[in-house]
Structures are given as C-alpha cells and as structure tokens.
Amino acid sequence: HHSSLMHLSFKNQNISSLQLSSNPSLKQIQSLDLSDNHISILSASPQHGIIALSALTHLDLSRNHLEELCHEWPSTLQYLDVSFNKLKSLSGLESCGRLDTLIVAHNRISSVKALGGIMAKRLRLLDASHNIISQVDFNPAYVTALQSLNL
C-alpha cells in the first residue's frame, strides 16, 4: 500500500533554484508552496521544470525573485500566486487554459495585454494590484468568467 503525496510545502527554506527529479511520486503533487524563497528562474525543462508536475492545480511562488515566467506549465494548473516578485509581464501564461485564479500583485508589470486567448477563458480572479500598469488591453469576450479584477 503506497500513499500518494498531494501537498508539498517548502515555504521559507532559502531555496534559490528548482530542479525537480524524475521521481514518479512527484507526478501526484496537486499543491506546491514555494513561497518566501530566493527563486529567480524556473526551469523550462520538461523533465525538471514545473511542467513535470502533471497533476499540479495550486502553485504558490509568491515572495521570490522571479523576473520572468516560464512558458511551460502543467495543463492542470488552476491557481497561481506569483505576487511579490520582480515580474515585468504576464508573458508565459498563454498555455494555462484552466487557470481560474491569478495573483500577480506587487510586481513590475506595466501592461495586462497578455491576458488574451486561451488563458483567460476560465479566469475568475485577477489581482494585479501594486504594479505599474499603464495599459489594460484585453477583449471582454475573452474574460467571460471574470468575477474579481484588482488593478
């Protein structure tokens, strides 16, 4: 009898890089908390990056040093918190078709135009407060599920 690992927290552990192993039990993780660390880059590797966590629905990367987002995410991702980082754009989230909560507050984002197409279809909550947003350019037809918008 084996137990599955579903929730994993490495909050405030002085982690500066993330290199996932190919351990099969990692594929079961649904929730990963990496907040309050020193992560500045996410691996785009299919074997070692976040995309390797094929069951992941909740990811907390808040309070790190991220300057950009990777372009490959698990298709299962529904909740992403990347607040309190150094992000300048939302580029990279285009593949997040199931995302319903996106928290990007307290970054350096100047535009919300990247919220087009697939990603925004299910988006219910977008918190982009405390950024330097000067341009909000998205088609209302793409954000039909949106219930909470904080700019």
Short mmCIF file of C-alpha atoms in Angstrom, two decimals, residues 17-144:
data_model
loop_
_atom_site.label_atom_id
_atom_site.label_comp_id
_atom_site.label_asym_id
_atom_site.label_seq_id
_atom_site.Cartn_x
_atom_site.Cartn_y
_atom_site.Cartn_z
CA SER A 17 16.77 27.15 -7.70
CA LEU A 18 14.25 24.47 -8.50
CA GLN A 19 15.35 21.28 -10.23
CA LEU A 20 12.73 18.57 -9.95
CA SER A 21 13.77 14.94 -10.07
CA SER A 22 12.02 12.33 -12.15
CA ASN A 23 10.63 10.68 -9.02
CA PRO A 24 7.23 9.23 -10.02
CA SER A 25 5.61 10.34 -6.75
CA LEU A 26 6.17 13.98 -7.76
CA LYS A 27 3.68 13.49 -10.58
CA GLN A 28 0.92 13.14 -7.94
CA ILE A 29 1.51 16.54 -6.31
CA GLN A 30 -1.53 18.79 -6.60
CA SER A 31 -0.40 21.68 -4.43
CA LEU A 32 3.11 23.12 -4.13
CA ASP A 33 4.09 26.02 -1.87
CA LEU A 34 7.46 27.57 -2.70
CA SER A 35 6.70 30.99 -1.22
CA ASP A 36 9.22 33.09 0.71
CA ASN A 37 12.32 31.73 -1.02
CA HIS A 38 15.02 33.09 -3.34
CA ILE A 39 13.96 31.51 -6.63
CA SER A 40 14.90 33.74 -9.56
CA ILE A 41 14.40 31.40 -12.51
CA LEU A 42 12.14 28.45 -13.29
CA SER A 43 13.48 25.60 -15.37
CA ALA A 44 11.75 25.13 -18.72
CA SER A 45 12.94 21.53 -18.90
CA PRO A 46 10.09 19.03 -19.47
CA GLN A 47 11.79 16.60 -17.06
CA HIS A 48 12.87 19.01 -14.32
CA GLY A 49 10.59 22.02 -14.64
CA ILE A 50 7.19 22.79 -13.13
CA ILE A 51 5.55 21.19 -16.18
CA ALA A 52 6.80 17.81 -14.93
CA LEU A 53 4.22 18.07 -12.12
CA SER A 54 1.40 16.82 -14.31
CA ALA A 55 -1.30 16.82 -11.57
CA LEU A 56 -0.48 20.28 -10.16
CA THR A 57 -3.50 22.54 -9.59
CA HIS A 58 -2.18 25.05 -6.99
CA LEU A 59 1.23 26.74 -7.11
CA ASP A 60 2.46 29.45 -4.76
CA LEU A 61 5.66 31.18 -5.87
CA SER A 62 4.98 34.42 -4.01
CA ARG A 63 7.81 36.36 -2.35
CA ASN A 64 10.64 35.11 -4.54
CA HIS A 65 12.92 36.86 -7.04
CA LEU A 66 11.28 35.84 -10.33
CA GLU A 67 11.89 38.26 -13.19
CA GLU A 68 10.04 36.23 -15.80
CA LEU A 69 7.69 33.29 -16.03
CA CYS A 70 8.46 30.07 -17.83
CA HIS A 71 6.37 29.26 -20.90
CA GLU A 72 5.55 25.66 -20.00
CA TRP A 73 3.05 24.96 -17.23
CA PRO A 74 1.03 21.87 -16.29
CA SER A 75 -2.29 21.99 -18.15
CA THR A 76 -3.99 21.20 -14.81
CA LEU A 77 -2.89 24.48 -13.13
CA GLN A 78 -5.87 26.41 -11.69
CA TYR A 79 -4.32 28.68 -9.05
CA LEU A 80 -1.07 30.63 -9.44
CA ASP A 81 0.32 33.15 -6.97
CA VAL A 82 3.44 34.97 -8.16
CA SER A 83 2.92 38.11 -6.09
CA PHE A 84 5.87 39.99 -4.57
CA ASN A 85 8.36 39.08 -7.31
CA LYS A 86 10.12 41.17 -9.98
CA LEU A 87 7.93 40.24 -12.95
CA LYS A 88 7.65 42.76 -15.77
CA SER A 89 4.99 40.99 -17.81
CA LEU A 90 2.49 38.15 -17.82
CA SER A 91 4.13 36.58 -20.84
CA GLY A 92 4.43 32.83 -20.47
CA LEU A 93 0.97 32.11 -19.14
CA GLU A 94 -0.62 31.51 -22.54
CA SER A 95 -0.68 27.75 -22.02
CA CYS A 96 -2.61 27.96 -18.72
CA GLY A 97 -6.03 27.12 -20.11
CA ARG A 98 -7.56 26.07 -16.77
CA LEU A 99 -6.27 28.96 -14.67
CA ASP A 100 -9.08 30.48 -12.58
CA THR A 101 -7.05 32.47 -10.02
CA LEU A 102 -4.02 34.56 -10.92
CA ILE A 103 -2.30 36.70 -8.29
CA VAL A 104 0.46 38.92 -9.69
CA ALA A 105 0.26 41.79 -7.18
CA HIS A 106 3.39 43.69 -6.11
CA ASN A 107 5.48 43.16 -9.24
CA ARG A 108 6.74 45.47 -12.01
CA ILE A 109 4.06 44.70 -14.59
CA SER A 110 3.22 47.61 -16.88
CA SER A 111 0.58 46.02 -19.10
CA VAL A 112 -2.20 43.45 -18.84
CA LYS A 113 -2.43 42.87 -22.59
CA ALA A 114 -1.01 39.35 -22.34
CA LEU A 115 -4.35 38.18 -20.98
CA GLY A 116 -5.67 37.06 -24.31
CA GLY A 117 -6.82 33.83 -25.83
CA ILE A 118 -6.97 30.54 -24.03
CA MET A 119 -5.64 31.55 -20.63
CA ALA A 120 -8.41 33.99 -19.77
CA LYS A 121 -11.38 31.76 -20.64
CA ARG A 122 -11.84 30.44 -17.09
CA LEU A 123 -10.14 33.24 -15.18
CA ARG A 124 -12.37 34.25 -12.25
CA LEU A 125 -9.93 36.31 -10.17
CA LEU A 126 -7.09 38.52 -11.32
CA ASP A 127 -5.16 40.51 -8.74
CA ALA A 128 -2.59 42.73 -10.46
CA SER A 129 -2.63 45.46 -7.81
CA HIS A 130 0.51 47.35 -6.78
CA ASN A 131 2.15 47.21 -10.20
CA ILE A 132 2.97 49.99 -12.66
CA ILE A 133 0.13 49.19 -15.05
CA SER A 134 -0.47 51.89 -17.63
CA GLN A 135 -2.17 49.74 -20.26
CA VAL A 136 -5.11 47.40 -19.82
CA ASP A 137 -5.87 45.86 -23.17
CA PHE A 138 -7.91 42.70 -23.23
CA ASN A 139 -11.04 41.72 -25.06
CA PRO A 140 -14.03 41.37 -22.68
CA ALA A 141 -15.18 38.42 -24.78
CA TYR A 142 -12.15 36.51 -23.51
CA VAL A 143 -12.81 37.12 -19.82
CA THR A 144 -16.41 35.96 -19.54
#
